[in-house]
CSV table of C-alpha atoms in Angstrom, one decimal:
chain,number,residue,atom,x,y,z
A,5,MET,CA,-0.2,0.0,-0.1
A,6,LEU,CA,0.8,3.9,-0.5
A,7,LYS,CA,2.9,4.9,2.3
A,8,ILE,CA,2.6,8.3,4.0
A,9,ARG,CA,5.2,10.7,3.0
A,10,VAL,CA,7.7,12.2,5.1
A,11,ILE,CA,8.8,15.6,3.8
A,12,PRO,CA,11.6,17.9,4.7
A,13,CYS,CA,10.9,21.4,3.7
A,14,LEU,CA,14.1,23.4,3.5
A,15,LEU,CA,14.5,27.2,3.2
A,16,LEU,CA,16.6,28.9,0.9
A,17,LYS,CA,17.7,32.4,1.6
A,18,ASP,CA,20.3,33.7,-0.9
A,19,LEU,CA,22.3,30.5,-1.5
A,20,GLY,CA,22.3,29.0,1.9
A,21,LEU,CA,19.5,26.7,4.1
A,22,VAL,CA,17.7,28.7,6.4
A,23,LYS,CA,15.4,28.0,9.5
A,24,THR,CA,12.7,30.4,10.9
A,25,VAL,CA,10.7,30.2,14.0
A,26,LYS,CA,6.7,31.9,13.5
A,27,PHE,CA,8.3,32.6,9.8
A,28,THR,CA,11.0,35.1,11.4
A,29,ASP,CA,14.9,35.4,12.5
A,30,PRO,CA,15.9,32.7,9.8
A,31,LYS,CA,18.9,31.1,11.1
A,32,TYR,CA,21.4,29.4,8.8
A,33,VAL,CA,21.7,25.8,8.9
A,34,GLY,CA,24.0,24.7,6.0
A,35,ASP,CA,24.7,24.5,2.2
A,36,PRO,CA,21.6,23.0,0.3
A,37,ILE,CA,23.6,20.6,-2.0
A,38,ASN,CA,25.1,19.2,1.2
A,39,ALA,CA,21.9,18.6,2.9
A,40,VAL,CA,20.5,17.0,-0.7
A,41,LYS,CA,23.3,14.5,-0.7
A,42,ILE,CA,22.6,13.6,3.2
A,43,PHE,CA,18.8,13.0,2.3
A,44,ASN,CA,19.8,11.0,-0.4
A,45,ASP,CA,22.0,9.0,1.7
A,46,LYS,CA,18.7,8.7,4.5
A,47,GLU,CA,16.5,7.8,1.0
A,48,VAL,CA,14.1,10.6,2.1
A,49,ASP,CA,10.2,10.0,0.6
A,50,GLU,CA,10.4,13.8,-1.0
A,51,LEU,CA,12.1,17.6,-0.5
A,52,ILE,CA,10.5,20.9,-0.7
A,53,PHE,CA,12.5,23.8,-1.3
A,54,LEU,CA,11.3,27.4,-0.7
A,55,ASP,CA,12.9,30.2,-1.3
A,56,ILE,CA,11.9,32.6,1.0
A,57,ILE,CA,12.9,36.1,0.0
A,58,SER,CA,12.5,35.8,-3.7
A,59,THR,CA,8.9,36.7,-4.2
A,60,ASN,CA,9.6,39.7,-1.4
A,61,LYS,CA,12.5,41.0,-3.5
A,62,LYS,CA,10.9,40.3,-6.8
A,63,ARG,CA,13.5,38.0,-7.8
A,64,LYS,CA,13.2,34.8,-10.0
A,65,PRO,CA,14.5,31.8,-8.8
A,66,SER,CA,18.0,30.8,-8.9
A,67,PHE,CA,18.0,28.4,-11.8
A,68,GLU,CA,21.5,27.6,-11.4
A,69,LEU,CA,21.3,26.7,-7.8
A,70,LEU,CA,18.1,24.7,-8.3
A,71,SER,CA,20.0,22.7,-11.2
A,72,ARG,CA,22.8,21.9,-8.9
A,73,ILE,CA,20.4,20.7,-6.3
A,74,ALA,CA,18.2,18.8,-9.1
A,75,SER,CA,21.5,17.0,-10.4
A,76,GLU,CA,22.1,15.2,-6.8
A,77,ALA,CA,18.0,15.0,-6.0
A,78,PHE,CA,17.2,11.4,-6.8
A,79,MET,CA,14.0,11.5,-4.9
A,80,PRO,CA,11.0,13.8,-6.0
A,81,PHE,CA,11.2,17.7,-5.3
A,82,SER,CA,9.4,20.4,-5.2
A,83,TYR,CA,10.3,24.2,-5.4
A,84,GLY,CA,8.4,27.5,-4.6
A,85,GLY,CA,9.5,31.1,-4.6
A,86,GLY,CA,9.7,34.0,-7.1
A,87,LEU,CA,7.3,31.8,-9.8
A,88,ARG,CA,5.3,34.1,-11.6
A,89,SER,CA,5.6,33.4,-15.3
A,90,ILE,CA,4.5,30.0,-17.0
A,91,GLU,CA,8.3,30.5,-18.8
A,92,ASP,CA,9.6,30.3,-15.8
A,93,VAL,CA,7.7,27.2,-14.6
A,94,LYS,CA,8.9,25.6,-17.7
A,95,ARG,CA,12.4,26.0,-17.4
A,96,ILE,CA,11.9,24.5,-13.7
A,97,MET,CA,10.3,21.7,-14.6
A,98,GLU,CA,13.4,21.1,-17.6
A,99,ILE,CA,15.7,21.4,-15.0
A,100,GLY,CA,14.2,18.1,-13.3
A,101,VAL,CA,12.0,19.8,-10.5
A,102,GLU,CA,8.8,17.8,-10.2
A,103,LYS,CA,6.5,20.5,-8.6
A,104,VAL,CA,6.5,24.0,-8.4
A,105,VAL,CA,4.7,25.6,-4.9
A,106,ILE,CA,2.7,28.8,-5.4
A,107,ASN,CA,1.9,30.9,-2.6
A,108,THR,CA,1.7,34.6,-2.9
A,109,TYR,CA,0.9,34.6,-6.6
A,110,ALA,CA,-2.1,32.1,-6.1
A,111,PHE,CA,-4.0,34.5,-4.0
A,112,GLU,CA,-2.9,37.2,-6.7
A,113,ASN,CA,-3.7,35.5,-9.7
A,114,PRO,CA,-5.5,32.1,-9.3
A,115,GLU,CA,-5.5,31.7,-12.9
A,116,PHE,CA,-2.1,31.0,-13.2
A,117,ILE,CA,-2.8,27.9,-11.4
A,118,LYS,CA,-4.8,26.7,-14.2
A,119,GLU,CA,-2.5,27.8,-16.5
A,120,ILE,CA,0.2,25.7,-14.8
A,121,ALA,CA,-2.0,22.6,-14.1
A,122,ASP,CA,-3.2,23.3,-18.0
A,123,MET,CA,0.5,23.0,-19.4
A,124,PHE,CA,1.8,20.3,-17.1
A,125,GLY,CA,-1.2,18.4,-15.4
A,126,SER,CA,-2.6,19.4,-11.9
A,127,GLN,CA,-0.4,16.6,-10.2
A,128,SER,CA,2.9,19.4,-10.9
A,129,VAL,CA,1.0,22.1,-9.2
A,130,VAL,CA,1.1,22.3,-5.1
A,131,VAL,CA,-0.7,25.4,-3.6
A,132,SER,CA,1.1,26.3,-0.5
A,133,ILE,CA,-1.4,28.3,2.2
A,134,ASP,CA,0.4,29.8,5.2
A,135,VAL,CA,-1.9,30.0,7.8
A,136,LYS,CA,-2.1,32.3,10.7
A,137,LYS,CA,-4.6,33.0,13.9
A,138,ASN,CA,-5.9,36.7,13.6
A,139,LYS,CA,-6.8,39.1,16.0
A,140,GLU,CA,-10.2,38.1,16.1
A,141,ASN,CA,-8.9,34.5,16.7
A,142,ASN,CA,-9.6,33.4,13.3
A,143,TYR,CA,-7.6,31.3,11.1
A,144,GLU,CA,-6.8,33.6,8.0
A,145,VAL,CA,-4.5,32.9,4.8
A,146,PHE,CA,-1.1,35.3,5.0
A,147,VAL,CA,1.2,35.5,2.0
A,148,HIS,CA,4.4,37.5,1.2
A,149,SER,CA,6.1,35.3,3.4
A,150,GLY,CA,3.4,35.8,5.9
A,151,GLN,CA,3.3,39.2,5.8
A,152,LEU,CA,0.2,39.9,4.5
A,153,GLY,CA,-3.1,39.0,5.9
A,154,THR,CA,-5.9,38.5,3.2
A,155,LYS,CA,-9.1,38.0,5.5
A,156,ILE,CA,-9.8,34.7,3.6
A,157,ASN,CA,-10.7,31.6,5.6
A,158,PRO,CA,-7.9,28.7,4.7
A,159,VAL,CA,-10.8,26.5,4.0
A,160,ASP,CA,-12.8,28.5,1.6
A,161,PHE,CA,-9.3,29.2,-0.2
A,162,ALA,CA,-8.0,25.4,-0.4
A,163,ILE,CA,-11.8,24.5,-2.0
A,164,LYS,CA,-11.1,27.3,-4.5
A,165,MET,CA,-7.7,26.0,-5.2
A,166,GLU,CA,-8.9,22.4,-5.7
A,167,LYS,CA,-11.3,23.6,-8.0
A,168,ILE,CA,-9.1,26.0,-10.3
A,169,GLY,CA,-6.8,22.9,-10.6
A,170,ALA,CA,-4.3,22.7,-7.6
A,171,GLY,CA,-3.0,19.1,-7.7
A,172,GLU,CA,-2.1,19.5,-3.8
A,173,ILE,CA,-2.4,21.8,-0.7
A,174,PHE,CA,0.7,22.8,1.2
A,175,LEU,CA,-0.8,24.0,4.6
A,176,ASN,CA,1.5,25.6,7.0
A,177,SER,CA,0.9,27.1,10.6
A,178,ILE,CA,2.7,30.2,10.6
A,179,ASP,CA,2.0,30.2,14.9
A,180,ARG,CA,3.8,26.8,15.1
A,181,ASP,CA,6.7,27.3,12.2
A,182,GLY,CA,9.8,26.2,14.3
A,183,THR,CA,8.1,25.9,17.6
A,184,MET,CA,8.2,21.9,17.5
A,185,GLU,CA,5.3,22.1,19.8
A,186,GLY,CA,3.4,19.9,17.4
A,187,PHE,CA,1.0,20.3,14.7
A,188,ASP,CA,-2.2,22.5,14.9
A,189,LEU,CA,-4.4,19.5,14.6
A,190,GLU,CA,-7.8,21.6,14.4
A,191,LEU,CA,-6.5,23.6,11.3
A,192,ILE,CA,-5.1,20.0,9.5
A,193,LYS,CA,-8.8,18.5,10.3
A,194,ASN,CA,-10.5,21.7,9.0
A,195,VAL,CA,-8.6,22.0,5.5
A,196,SER,CA,-7.9,18.2,5.0
A,197,SER,CA,-11.7,17.2,5.5
A,198,SER,CA,-13.1,20.0,2.8
A,199,VAL,CA,-10.8,18.8,-0.3
A,200,ASN,CA,-10.3,15.8,-2.3
A,201,ILE,CA,-6.4,16.6,-3.4
A,202,PRO,CA,-3.7,15.6,-0.9
A,203,VAL,CA,-2.7,17.6,1.8
A,204,ILE,CA,0.7,17.9,2.9
A,205,VAL,CA,0.6,19.5,6.5
A,206,SER,CA,3.4,21.6,7.9
A,207,GLY,CA,4.6,23.8,10.7
A,208,GLY,CA,5.4,22.5,14.6
A,209,ALA,CA,6.4,18.7,14.4
A,210,GLY,CA,8.7,18.0,17.1
A,211,LYS,CA,9.1,14.7,17.5
A,212,ILE,CA,8.0,11.2,15.3
A,213,GLU,CA,4.4,10.8,17.0
A,214,ASP,CA,3.6,14.5,16.0
A,215,PHE,CA,3.1,13.2,12.6
A,216,ALA,CA,1.3,10.0,13.1
A,217,LYS,CA,-1.3,12.6,15.0
A,218,ALA,CA,-1.2,14.7,12.0
A,219,VAL,CA,-2.4,11.7,10.0
A,220,GLU,CA,-5.1,10.7,12.1
A,221,SER,CA,-6.3,14.6,11.6
A,222,GLY,CA,-6.2,14.1,7.9
A,223,ALA,CA,-3.2,14.7,6.7
A,224,SER,CA,-2.2,12.8,3.4
A,225,ALA,CA,1.9,13.7,4.0
A,226,VAL,CA,3.8,15.5,6.5
A,227,ALA,CA,6.4,18.0,6.2
A,228,ALA,CA,8.5,19.5,8.7
A,229,GLY,CA,11.6,22.0,8.9
A,230,SER,CA,13.2,21.8,12.3
A,231,PHE,CA,12.6,18.3,13.4
A,232,PHE,CA,15.1,17.6,10.3
A,233,VAL,CA,17.6,20.2,10.6
A,234,PHE,CA,18.1,20.5,14.5
A,235,VAL,CA,18.6,18.0,17.4
A,236,GLY,CA,18.4,18.4,21.2
A,237,PRO,CA,17.6,21.0,23.5
A,238,TYR,CA,20.1,23.5,22.6
A,239,ARG,CA,18.7,23.1,18.5
A,240,ALA,CA,22.6,22.1,17.2
A,241,VAL,CA,22.3,21.9,13.5
A,242,LEU,CA,22.2,18.1,12.4
A,243,ILE,CA,20.8,17.2,9.0
A,244,ASN,CA,18.9,13.8,10.1
A,245,TYR,CA,15.9,11.7,9.1
A,246,PRO,CA,14.4,8.9,10.9
A,247,ASP,CA,14.9,5.5,10.1
A,248,LYS,CA,12.1,3.7,7.9
A,249,LYS,CA,11.3,1.0,10.4
A,250,GLU,CA,10.7,3.8,13.1
A,251,LEU,CA,8.4,6.0,10.9
A,252,ARG,CA,6.6,2.6,9.5
A,253,LYS,CA,6.0,1.8,13.3
A,254,VAL,CA,4.6,5.2,14.1
A,255,LEU,CA,2.8,5.6,10.6
A,256,LYS,CA,0.9,2.6,9.6
B,4,MET,CA,24.4,5.4,-26.5
B,5,ILE,CA,21.3,5.8,-24.6
B,6,VAL,CA,18.7,8.4,-26.0
B,7,ILE,CA,16.2,9.8,-23.8
B,8,ILE,CA,13.7,10.8,-26.1
B,9,ASP,CA,12.4,14.4,-26.2
B,10,TYR,CA,8.9,15.0,-27.4
B,11,LYS,CA,8.2,18.1,-25.0
B,12,MET,CA,6.5,15.8,-22.4
B,13,GLY,CA,8.9,16.7,-19.2
B,14,ASN,CA,11.2,14.9,-16.8
B,15,THR,CA,14.1,14.3,-19.3
B,16,GLY,CA,16.6,16.1,-17.0
B,17,SER,CA,15.6,14.1,-14.1
B,18,ILE,CA,16.5,10.9,-16.0
B,19,LEU,CA,19.8,12.2,-17.7
B,20,ASN,CA,20.7,13.1,-13.8
B,21,MET,CA,20.5,9.7,-12.8
B,22,LEU,CA,22.0,7.9,-15.5
B,23,LYS,CA,24.7,10.5,-15.2
B,24,LYS,CA,25.1,9.5,-11.7
B,25,ILE,CA,25.4,5.6,-12.6
B,26,GLY,CA,28.0,6.7,-15.1
B,27,GLU,CA,26.2,5.9,-18.3
B,28,THR,CA,26.5,8.0,-21.3
B,29,ALA,CA,23.2,9.4,-22.6
B,30,VAL,CA,21.7,12.2,-24.5
B,31,ILE,CA,18.3,13.9,-24.5
B,32,SER,CA,17.2,14.2,-28.1
B,33,SER,CA,14.5,14.7,-30.7
B,34,ASP,CA,16.9,14.6,-33.7
B,35,ILE,CA,15.9,11.3,-35.7
B,36,LYS,CA,19.7,10.9,-36.7
B,37,ASP,CA,20.3,10.5,-32.7
B,38,ILE,CA,17.4,8.3,-32.3
B,39,ASN,CA,18.3,6.0,-35.6
B,40,ASN,CA,21.9,5.5,-33.8
B,41,ALA,CA,20.8,4.9,-30.4
B,42,ASP,CA,21.6,1.6,-28.9
B,43,LYS,CA,18.7,2.1,-26.4
B,44,LEU,CA,15.8,4.4,-25.9
B,45,ILE,CA,14.2,5.7,-23.0
B,46,LEU,CA,10.3,7.4,-23.6
B,47,PRO,CA,9.7,9.2,-20.7
B,48,GLY,CA,6.8,11.9,-20.4
B,49,VAL,CA,4.7,13.6,-17.9
B,50,GLY,CA,1.2,14.3,-19.2
B,51,SER,CA,-1.9,13.8,-21.0
B,52,PHE,CA,-2.1,10.6,-23.3
B,53,ASP,CA,-3.3,13.1,-26.2
B,54,THR,CA,-0.8,15.8,-25.9
B,55,GLY,CA,2.0,13.1,-26.2
B,56,MET,CA,0.6,11.1,-28.8
B,57,ASN,CA,0.2,14.3,-30.8
B,58,ASN,CA,3.7,15.7,-29.8
B,59,ILE,CA,5.0,12.3,-31.0
B,60,ASN,CA,3.2,12.9,-34.5
B,61,ASN,CA,3.9,16.4,-34.9
B,62,SER,CA,7.5,16.0,-34.3
B,63,GLY,CA,7.8,13.1,-37.1
B,64,LEU,CA,9.4,10.6,-34.7
B,65,LEU,CA,6.8,8.1,-35.1
B,66,ASP,CA,8.1,6.1,-38.3
B,67,ILE,CA,11.6,6.1,-36.5
B,68,LEU,CA,10.1,4.9,-33.3
B,69,ASN,CA,8.2,1.9,-34.9
B,70,LYS,CA,11.5,1.0,-37.0
B,71,LYS,CA,13.8,1.1,-34.4
B,72,VAL,CA,11.6,-0.7,-32.0
B,73,LEU,CA,9.7,-3.0,-34.0
B,74,LYS,CA,12.1,-3.7,-36.9
B,75,GLU,CA,15.7,-3.6,-35.3
B,76,LYS,CA,14.3,-4.6,-31.5
B,77,THR,CA,16.3,-1.7,-29.9
B,78,PRO,CA,15.7,-2.2,-26.4
B,79,ILE,CA,13.3,1.2,-25.0
B,80,LEU,CA,12.2,2.0,-21.5
B,81,GLY,CA,8.7,3.7,-21.2
B,82,ILE,CA,8.5,5.9,-18.2
B,83,CYS,CA,4.7,7.0,-16.4
B,84,LEU,CA,3.1,8.5,-19.3
B,85,GLY,CA,6.1,7.0,-21.8
B,86,MET,CA,4.9,3.3,-20.7
B,87,GLN,CA,1.2,4.5,-21.2
B,88,LEU,CA,1.8,5.2,-25.0
B,89,PHE,CA,3.0,1.8,-25.6
B,90,ALA,CA,-1.1,0.4,-25.3
B,91,ASN,CA,-3.4,0.6,-28.1
B,92,LYS,CA,-5.8,3.3,-26.4
B,93,SER,CA,-6.6,5.4,-23.2
B,94,GLU,CA,-9.6,6.1,-21.4
B,95,GLU,CA,-7.6,9.9,-21.3
B,96,GLY,CA,-8.3,10.6,-24.4
B,97,ILE,CA,-9.4,9.5,-28.3
B,98,LYS,CA,-5.8,9.4,-29.7
B,99,ARG,CA,-4.6,5.8,-30.7
B,100,GLY,CA,-1.6,4.7,-28.9
B,101,LEU,CA,1.6,3.4,-30.0
B,102,GLY,CA,0.0,0.0,-29.8
B,103,TRP,CA,3.2,-2.0,-28.8
B,104,ILE,CA,2.1,-3.6,-26.2
B,105,GLY,CA,-1.8,-5.2,-26.2
B,106,GLY,CA,-3.7,-3.3,-23.5
B,107,ASN,CA,-5.5,-0.2,-23.1
B,108,VAL,CA,-5.0,2.6,-20.2
B,109,VAL,CA,-7.9,2.8,-17.7
B,110,LYS,CA,-8.3,5.4,-14.7
B,111,PHE,CA,-8.5,3.9,-11.2
B,112,LYS,CA,-12.0,3.9,-10.1
B,113,PHE,CA,-12.5,2.7,-6.5
B,114,LYS,CA,-15.9,1.9,-4.8
B,115,ASP,CA,-15.0,3.7,-1.9
B,116,ASN,CA,-13.6,7.2,-2.0
B,117,ASN,CA,-11.0,7.1,0.8
B,118,LEU,CA,-8.3,6.6,-1.8
B,119,LYS,CA,-7.3,10.1,-3.6
B,120,ILE,CA,-6.6,10.3,-6.9
B,121,PRO,CA,-3.8,10.6,-8.2
B,122,HIS,CA,-2.1,7.5,-6.8
B,123,MET,CA,1.2,9.8,-5.8
B,124,GLY,CA,3.7,8.7,-3.5
B,125,TRP,CA,6.1,5.7,-2.6
B,126,ASN,CA,4.8,2.2,-3.1
B,127,GLU,CA,6.0,-1.3,-3.3
B,128,ILE,CA,5.8,-3.6,-6.3
B,129,LYS,CA,5.3,-7.3,-6.4
B,130,ILE,CA,7.6,-9.1,-9.1
B,131,LYS,CA,5.2,-11.7,-11.3
B,132,LYS,CA,7.8,-12.9,-13.8
B,133,ASN,CA,11.6,-12.2,-13.3
B,134,ASP,CA,13.2,-10.3,-15.8
B,135,VAL,CA,16.8,-8.5,-15.5
B,136,LEU,CA,15.4,-5.5,-14.8
B,137,PHE,CA,14.9,-6.8,-11.4
B,138,LYS,CA,18.9,-8.1,-11.1
B,139,ASN,CA,20.0,-6.9,-7.6
B,140,ILE,CA,16.9,-5.8,-6.1
B,141,ALA,CA,16.7,-4.5,-2.6
B,142,GLU,CA,14.6,-6.3,-0.2
B,143,GLU,CA,11.0,-4.4,0.2
B,144,PRO,CA,12.0,-2.2,-3.0
B,145,ARG,CA,9.7,1.0,-3.3
B,146,PHE,CA,9.3,3.3,-6.0
B,147,TYR,CA,7.7,7.1,-6.5
B,148,PHE,CA,4.7,6.8,-8.2
B,149,VAL,CA,2.3,9.7,-9.7
B,150,HIS,CA,-0.4,8.7,-11.8
B,151,SER,CA,-4.3,8.1,-12.2
B,152,TYR,CA,-4.5,6.1,-15.0
B,153,TYR,CA,-2.5,2.8,-15.2
B,154,PHE,CA,-2.1,0.1,-18.1
B,155,PHE,CA,-4.4,-2.6,-18.6
B,156,CYS,CA,-2.8,-5.6,-20.4
B,157,ASN,CA,-4.8,-7.5,-22.8
B,158,ASP,CA,-1.9,-10.8,-21.9
B,159,ASN,CA,-1.1,-11.5,-18.1
B,160,ASN,CA,1.8,-12.4,-19.6
B,161,ASP,CA,3.2,-8.9,-20.2
B,162,VAL,CA,2.7,-8.2,-16.8
B,163,LEU,CA,6.3,-8.3,-14.9
B,164,ALA,CA,5.1,-6.8,-11.6
B,165,THR,CA,2.0,-5.4,-9.9
B,166,THR,CA,1.4,-2.6,-7.2
B,167,ASN,CA,-1.6,-2.6,-5.1
B,168,TYR,CA,-3.6,0.8,-5.0
B,169,GLY,CA,-7.1,-0.1,-4.1
B,170,TYR,CA,-6.6,-3.3,-6.2
B,171,ASP,CA,-3.4,-4.3,-7.9
B,172,PHE,CA,-2.6,-3.1,-11.1
B,173,ALA,CA,0.6,-3.6,-13.7
B,174,SER,CA,3.7,-1.2,-12.6
B,175,VAL,CA,6.1,-3.1,-14.8
B,176,VAL,CA,5.2,-4.5,-18.4
B,177,ARG,CA,7.3,-6.1,-21.1
B,178,LYS,CA,7.0,-7.6,-24.1
B,179,ASP,CA,10.1,-8.6,-25.9
B,180,ASN,CA,12.7,-5.7,-26.1
B,181,ILE,CA,9.7,-3.3,-25.2
B,182,ARG,CA,9.7,-2.2,-21.3
B,183,GLY,CA,7.7,0.0,-19.3
B,184,VAL,CA,7.5,0.9,-16.0
B,185,GLN,CA,4.5,3.2,-14.5
B,186,PHE,CA,6.5,4.5,-11.5
B,187,HIS,CA,9.8,7.1,-11.9
B,188,PRO,CA,12.9,5.3,-11.4
B,189,GLU,CA,14.6,8.5,-11.8
B,190,LYS,CA,13.2,9.9,-8.4
B,191,SER,CA,13.5,6.2,-6.8
B,192,HIS,CA,16.9,6.2,-5.1
B,193,LYS,CA,19.0,3.6,-5.2
B,194,TYR,CA,15.9,1.4,-6.1
B,195,GLY,CA,15.6,2.9,-9.3
B,196,MET,CA,19.1,3.9,-10.3
B,197,ASN,CA,19.5,-0.2,-9.8
B,198,LEU,CA,16.6,-0.6,-12.1
B,199,LEU,CA,18.1,1.7,-14.6
B,200,LYS,CA,21.6,0.6,-14.2
B,201,ASN,CA,20.1,-2.9,-15.6
B,202,PHE,CA,18.3,-1.6,-18.3
B,203,ALA,CA,21.5,0.3,-19.2
B,204,GLN,CA,23.4,-2.7,-18.6
B,205,LEU,CA,21.8,-5.9,-19.5
B,206,CYS,CA,18.9,-5.3,-21.8
């Protein structure tokens, strides 16, 4: 049977890897190519790379870096950050990236999702939804690396994105990002029960049992950042990935 | 020389990357001369059946492919959509397939709706018939799949391996020199690397 995907989500800033807490305070955690090589050895299920500054600085993706990553990535991998034209998406696909992740531009121009799906198939377009609780304590979708509120509810946005052609939803809790305190299970339940496409969840994983809880709440795949790059109470940087047997025990 | 056929249907870069990693020489090409000189062919593909067949027809590759594969018996490996194009036709479209392996491409249909389509992620294969592709295969081999349709072979003898998603479907097929895999070996770590190596060195 199909296995639950366990996906390291790696953040790119300039040419290095960083990790944030609640989308702020990026801390350098290493070299992306080196990380890919380690994740190859660990036979990781899949990787997601997100460039966290391209969109805000109106930069294009670093095609050269992505080519180097692709030449070492013998697992499926997705890329997001600064993608605003179908030509750039095409170039990314030719490099050997399986899926593109669209966040801000999915909100600004939803037709872009349809355009990608029509050209490359729905399976190649992931819409990433960053969610934070607003002052009224309601879930709200944020864009521009979590800086700009949209007043839109994540469930409504996910349904809209599925309709227009998204193949997967990448659901990220800004409040839990980097905290390692566990996933926002209520958010996961709300979104995954309202769409038919796979929902990859992220934000808050601190231990392997957290993944199981996310799956019980409806997640199709689980992602994390800190969990795969830090170890111990002092958050020492060490790229790691749990043993397959250990994962299988927890994720039935 | 292995030629990865470029008919504008994606994932050629990943295949070349993995072949390089295992020390094989390969080119991505849509040039009839390159294809004519190839010792082995790989037909990749991500996208829809009709677009795939249209692109093969429009790029003028149909005759040379038929000649290489059916007359000269050049080993060919179809990957994902590339494999599905070997069939006679597909529920996904109205175009005729290459018709190299008897069968049709059909969509997953489930009685209960718990299973999502596409079938996306890592899954196992069960070997039904031995083949050089499986030489030195690791224990519990797993491969990366992304597809909504699968190959339904007319002749069960053409099925080398099956995978279970709701029910068993053909995940590796073969007829003579023509082999196809539904999964993506180029994205399946050492399991895929071993399979591509076997294709490159033993087929």
